[in-house]
Short mmCIF file of C-alpha atoms in Angstrom, two decimals:
data_model
loop_
_atom_site.label_atom_id
_atom_site.label_comp_id
_atom_site.label_asym_id
_atom_site.label_seq_id
_atom_site.Cartn_x
_atom_site.Cartn_y
_atom_site.Cartn_z
CA MET X 1287 -20.81 4.59 -21.50
CA ILE X 1288 -20.62 2.53 -18.29
CA PHE X 1289 -23.32 -0.12 -17.91
CA VAL X 1290 -24.11 -3.67 -16.78
CA THR X 1291 -24.93 -6.57 -19.10
CA THR X 1292 -24.54 -10.35 -19.31
CA SER X 1293 -22.80 -12.91 -21.47
CA HIS X 1294 -24.62 -14.21 -24.57
CA LYS X 1295 -27.76 -16.29 -23.90
CA PRO X 1296 -27.82 -15.67 -20.15
CA THR X 1297 -29.81 -17.72 -17.69
CA LYS X 1298 -32.62 -16.09 -15.70
CA GLU X 1299 -30.30 -16.05 -12.70
CA GLN X 1300 -27.61 -14.18 -14.64
CA ALA X 1301 -30.09 -11.57 -15.89
CA LEU X 1302 -31.45 -11.06 -12.39
CA LYS X 1303 -27.95 -10.76 -10.95
CA ALA X 1304 -27.02 -8.21 -13.62
CA LYS X 1305 -30.11 -6.14 -12.84
CA GLN X 1306 -29.32 -6.24 -9.12
CA LEU X 1307 -25.73 -5.16 -9.78
CA ALA X 1308 -26.93 -2.30 -11.98
CA GLN X 1309 -29.22 -1.15 -9.19
CA GLU X 1310 -26.42 -1.40 -6.62
CA LEU X 1311 -24.06 0.68 -8.76
CA ASN X 1312 -26.77 3.03 -10.07
CA LEU X 1313 -25.92 2.10 -13.65
CA PRO X 1314 -28.11 1.15 -16.61
CA TYR X 1315 -28.74 -2.53 -17.30
CA ILE X 1316 -28.65 -3.34 -21.02
CA PRO X 1317 -29.64 -6.85 -22.19
CA ARG X 1318 -26.86 -8.39 -24.26
CA ARG X 1319 -29.17 -9.02 -27.21
CA SER X 1320 -29.57 -5.23 -27.54
CA PHE X 1321 -26.25 -4.86 -29.35
CA ARG X 1322 -23.91 -6.83 -31.56
CA ASP X 1323 -20.56 -5.28 -30.65
CA LEU X 1324 -20.03 -4.85 -26.91
CA LEU X 1325 -16.87 -2.78 -27.21
CA GLU X 1326 -18.48 -0.44 -29.72
CA VAL X 1327 -21.08 0.50 -27.11
CA VAL X 1328 -18.46 0.73 -24.35
CA GLY X 1329 -16.36 3.23 -26.30
CA ASN X 1330 -13.74 4.73 -24.02
CA ASP X 1331 -15.51 3.55 -20.85
CA TYR X 1332 -16.15 0.03 -19.57
CA CYS X 1333 -18.95 -2.34 -18.66
CA TYR X 1334 -19.65 -5.10 -16.17
CA VAL X 1335 -20.46 -8.46 -17.75
CA VAL X 1336 -22.21 -10.99 -15.52
CA GLU X 1337 -21.10 -14.43 -16.70
CA SER X 1338 -22.20 -17.82 -15.40
CA ASP X 1339 -19.59 -18.01 -12.64
CA ARG X 1340 -17.96 -14.57 -12.44
CA ILE X 1341 -18.20 -10.87 -13.18
CA VAL X 1342 -15.81 -9.45 -15.76
CA VAL X 1343 -15.10 -5.79 -16.48
CA LYS X 1344 -14.67 -5.31 -20.23
CA TYR X 1345 -12.96 -2.32 -21.80
CA ARG X 1346 -11.44 -1.58 -25.18
CA GLU X 1347 -7.93 -2.71 -24.24
CA GLY X 1348 -8.88 -5.91 -22.43
CA SER X 1349 -10.72 -7.60 -19.57
CA LEU X 1350 -10.43 -7.45 -15.80
CA PHE X 1351 -11.29 -10.68 -13.98
CA PHE X 1352 -10.47 -12.45 -10.74
CA HIS X 1353 -7.83 -15.16 -10.42
CA PRO X 1354 -5.51 -16.21 -7.56
CA SER X 1355 -2.65 -15.36 -9.89
CA THR X 1356 0.81 -15.41 -8.32
CA ALA X 1357 -0.47 -16.56 -4.91
CA LYS X 1358 -0.38 -20.19 -6.03
CA VAL X 1359 3.11 -19.95 -7.51
CA ARG X 1360 4.45 -18.26 -4.39
CA MET X 1361 2.87 -20.81 -2.06
CA ARG X 1362 4.38 -23.67 -4.08
CA ASN X 1363 7.78 -22.00 -3.78
CA VAL X 1364 7.40 -21.62 -0.01
CA ARG X 1365 6.47 -25.29 0.29
CA LYS X 1366 9.60 -26.17 -1.66
CA GLY X 1367 11.61 -24.34 0.98
CA LEU X 1368 12.20 -21.15 -0.98
CA LYS X 1369 12.06 -17.73 0.65
CA ASP X 1370 9.08 -15.41 0.25
CA HIS X 1371 10.05 -11.93 1.41
CA LEU X 1372 6.51 -10.84 2.27
CA ILE X 1373 5.80 -13.89 4.42
CA GLU X 1374 9.12 -13.46 6.21
CA CYS X 1375 8.33 -9.80 6.93
CA LEU X 1376 4.90 -10.63 8.36
CA GLN X 1377 6.27 -13.10 10.96
CA LEU X 1378 2.94 -14.89 11.16
CA LYS X 1379 1.91 -17.23 13.96
CA GLY X 1380 -1.43 -18.08 12.34
CA ASN X 1381 -3.92 -16.14 14.44
CA GLU X 1382 -3.25 -12.61 13.18
CA TRP X 1383 -5.77 -10.10 11.90
CA ILE X 1384 -4.23 -8.34 8.90
CA LEU X 1385 -5.48 -5.15 7.26
CA ASP X 1386 -4.58 -5.03 3.55
CA THR X 1387 -5.08 -1.36 2.68
CA THR X 1388 -4.54 -1.71 -1.08
CA PHE X 1389 -6.22 -4.99 -2.00
CA GLY X 1390 -6.09 -4.99 -5.79
CA LEU X 1391 -6.88 -8.43 -7.20
CA GLY X 1392 -5.95 -10.01 -3.88
CA ALA X 1393 -3.05 -12.32 -4.79
CA GLU X 1394 -0.98 -11.30 -1.77
CA ALA X 1395 -4.02 -11.32 0.52
CA ILE X 1396 -4.72 -14.92 -0.53
CA LEU X 1397 -1.09 -15.84 0.08
CA MET X 1398 -1.18 -14.21 3.54
CA ALA X 1399 -4.49 -15.86 4.41
CA GLY X 1400 -2.98 -19.21 3.45
CA PHE X 1401 -0.80 -18.95 6.56
CA LEU X 1402 -3.64 -17.98 8.90
CA LYS X 1403 -5.22 -20.92 10.68
CA ASP X 1404 -7.36 -18.78 12.97
CA GLY X 1405 -6.73 -15.29 11.62
CA LYS X 1406 -8.33 -13.08 9.01
CA VAL X 1407 -7.48 -10.59 6.28
CA VAL X 1408 -9.62 -7.48 5.86
CA GLY X 1409 -8.98 -5.92 2.46
CA LEU X 1410 -9.72 -2.35 1.41
CA GLU X 1411 -10.17 -1.48 -2.26
CA ALA X 1412 -11.07 2.06 -3.29
CA SER X 1413 -11.71 1.22 -6.96
CA THR X 1414 -15.30 0.08 -7.47
CA PRO X 1415 -14.67 -1.98 -10.66
CA ILE X 1416 -11.83 -3.87 -8.97
CA TYR X 1417 -13.90 -4.34 -5.82
CA ILE X 1418 -16.90 -5.79 -7.69
CA VAL X 1419 -14.77 -8.24 -9.67
CA VAL X 1420 -12.88 -9.42 -6.59
CA ARG X 1421 -15.91 -9.56 -4.29
CA GLU X 1422 -17.59 -11.90 -6.75
CA GLY X 1423 -14.41 -13.90 -7.22
CA LEU X 1424 -13.87 -14.49 -3.52
CA LYS X 1425 -17.47 -15.63 -3.23
CA ASN X 1426 -17.72 -17.94 -6.24
CA TYR X 1427 -14.25 -18.92 -7.50
CA ARG X 1428 -13.28 -22.51 -6.72
CA ASP X 1429 -9.71 -23.70 -7.14
CA LYS X 1430 -8.26 -27.18 -7.50
CA GLU X 1431 -5.94 -26.42 -4.60
CA ASP X 1432 -7.90 -26.60 -1.34
CA TRP X 1433 -5.67 -24.14 0.49
CA VAL X 1434 -6.75 -21.38 -1.93
CA ASN X 1435 -10.44 -21.97 -1.17
CA ASP X 1436 -9.75 -22.06 2.56
CA ALA X 1437 -7.71 -18.85 2.34
CA MET X 1438 -10.43 -17.00 0.43
CA ARG X 1439 -12.93 -17.80 3.19
CA ARG X 1440 -10.69 -15.93 5.62
CA ILE X 1441 -10.80 -12.72 3.56
CA GLU X 1442 -13.28 -9.86 3.83
CA ILE X 1443 -13.15 -7.08 1.25
CA LEU X 1444 -14.60 -3.56 1.59
CA ASN X 1445 -15.05 -0.89 -1.09
CA ILE X 1446 -13.43 2.03 0.69
CA ASP X 1447 -10.30 4.18 0.59
CA TYR X 1448 -7.99 3.36 3.48
CA ARG X 1449 -7.91 6.98 4.68
CA LYS X 1450 -11.68 6.98 5.12
CA TYR X 1451 -11.50 3.59 6.81
CA PHE X 1452 -8.87 4.80 9.28
CA ALA X 1453 -11.14 7.69 10.29
CA ASN X 1454 -13.46 5.21 12.01
CA CYS X 1455 -10.86 2.63 13.03
CA SER X 1456 -9.83 2.34 16.67
CA ASP X 1457 -6.25 2.01 17.92
CA ASP X 1458 -4.61 -1.43 17.70
CA SER X 1459 -7.50 -2.88 15.65
CA PHE X 1460 -5.22 -5.20 13.65
CA ASP X 1461 -2.02 -7.10 14.32
CA ILE X 1462 -0.47 -6.06 10.99
CA VAL X 1463 -1.24 -3.36 8.44
CA TYR X 1464 -0.04 -4.05 4.89
CA CYS X 1465 0.19 -1.42 2.15
CA ASP X 1466 1.08 -2.12 -1.47
CA PRO X 1467 0.57 1.13 -3.42
CA MET X 1468 0.83 1.12 -7.20
CA PHE X 1469 4.49 1.30 -8.20
CA GLU X 1470 5.87 4.61 -9.43
CA ASN X 1471 7.90 2.48 -11.84
CA PRO X 1472 5.42 -0.08 -13.21
CA VAL X 1473 6.51 -3.58 -14.15
CA TYR X 1474 4.63 -3.91 -17.43
CA GLU X 1475 5.90 -7.45 -17.87
CA SER X 1476 3.51 -8.41 -15.02
CA SER X 1477 0.58 -9.84 -16.98
CA SER X 1478 -1.53 -10.21 -13.83
CA MET X 1479 -1.26 -6.49 -13.05
CA ASN X 1480 -1.76 -4.97 -16.49
CA PRO X 1481 -5.59 -5.39 -16.68
CA LEU X 1482 -5.88 -3.68 -13.29
CA ARG X 1483 -3.95 -0.52 -14.21
CA PRO X 1484 -6.79 1.46 -15.86
CA PHE X 1485 -8.94 1.09 -12.71
CA ALA X 1486 -6.37 1.34 -9.93
CA VAL X 1487 -6.01 4.20 -7.46
CA TYR X 1488 -2.58 5.83 -7.68
CA ASP X 1489 -2.43 7.70 -4.37
CA THR X 1490 0.97 8.34 -2.80
CA VAL X 1491 1.56 7.10 0.75
CA THR X 1492 2.39 10.00 3.08
CA ASP X 1493 3.92 10.32 6.54
CA GLU X 1494 0.42 10.99 7.88
CA ASP X 1495 -0.79 7.72 6.34
CA ILE X 1496 2.04 5.84 8.06
CA GLU X 1497 1.12 7.41 11.40
CA GLU X 1498 -2.42 6.14 10.98
CA MET X 1499 -1.22 2.68 9.97
CA LEU X 1500 0.95 2.50 13.07
CA ARG X 1501 -1.94 3.67 15.23
CA VAL X 1502 -4.16 0.89 13.87
CA ALA X 1503 -1.48 -1.86 13.98
CA ARG X 1504 -0.61 -3.75 17.15
CA LYS X 1505 2.63 -5.30 15.86
CA ARG X 1506 3.95 -3.87 12.59
CA VAL X 1507 3.34 -2.13 9.28
CA VAL X 1508 4.66 -3.73 6.08
CA LEU X 1509 5.08 -1.65 2.92
CA LYS X 1510 5.83 -2.75 -0.64
CA ALA X 1511 7.61 -0.75 -3.34
CA HIS X 1512 9.75 -1.07 -6.45
CA ALA X 1513 13.46 -0.57 -5.92
CA PHE X 1514 13.41 2.58 -8.07
CA ASP X 1515 10.38 4.10 -6.32
CA SER X 1516 10.72 6.95 -3.84
CA LEU X 1517 8.70 5.32 -1.03
CA PHE X 1518 11.63 4.15 1.09
CA ASP X 1519 13.49 7.40 0.47
CA ARG X 1520 10.56 9.32 1.96
CA ILE X 1521 9.36 6.87 4.63
CA ARG X 1522 11.68 5.61 7.35
CA VAL X 1523 11.43 1.88 7.99
CA ASP X 1524 13.25 -0.43 10.39
CA ARG X 1525 14.41 -2.86 7.72
CA ILE X 1526 14.06 -3.55 4.01
CA THR X 1527 14.18 -6.90 2.27
CA GLY X 1528 13.41 -8.01 -1.24
CA SER X 1529 14.44 -9.62 -4.48
CA ARG X 1530 17.30 -8.31 -6.60
CA LYS X 1531 15.85 -10.11 -9.60
CA SER X 1532 12.34 -8.63 -9.41
CA GLN X 1533 13.48 -5.41 -7.67
CA VAL X 1534 10.41 -5.66 -5.43
CA LEU X 1535 11.13 -4.50 -1.89
CA TYR X 1536 9.29 -4.83 1.42
CA GLY X 1537 9.86 -2.40 4.28
CA VAL X 1538 8.91 -3.18 7.87
CA ILE X 1539 8.09 -0.68 10.61
CA GLU X 1540 7.80 -2.31 14.03
CA LYS X 1541 5.29 -0.87 16.50
CA LYS X 1542 7.28 0.70 19.30
#
């Protein structure tokens, strides 16, 4: 059963927010006092829990919630002078508009936005549970590091599949299009990714998708894949860079 509820002893604001979310998603709202064991009611489905400062998706195996995750670690490394392969691929000047076609929990979008003084990241997320959690997180999460808060203000997220979005997207709408599909060879050691897996969209990127990305991009398309995935065997790119340790690769296609 999929439904919306709140944390224990919710405020009036929390209850109202939960009811509004239930109406938005066309799901039942169940007051938390109506049951003792949340997961027993959830069964093999999931529920949205409106807490005081965030929305969490609860399911039998765990919880999905928003956090800047690896963005902060990667930014600290860049500031120490270490290389970040994604940032090098993007070649940012600071005023770019970037389309992130596979937003997920947004760690890489936050990292990218951290280098945009006057630019913006538009993120597309086809999974509704992921979208709801992240939309709320971008709106209400506050970090101790100011650059994270500034970066989140430069991000807009939409609940739509990138193929549908492209259908109404004009040529050269963005400077860069970024695509990070779910790996064919998952890295289960990635604790930040594991809660997302049950809700993620696992579509394969096709040649037709790349054509659309290039149509929409003014400068370049950047793709991400695991070293053992088939993406860069199927899709021709101008250059590939990445980490031997993590086996995460980025491929760049320059707009001709």
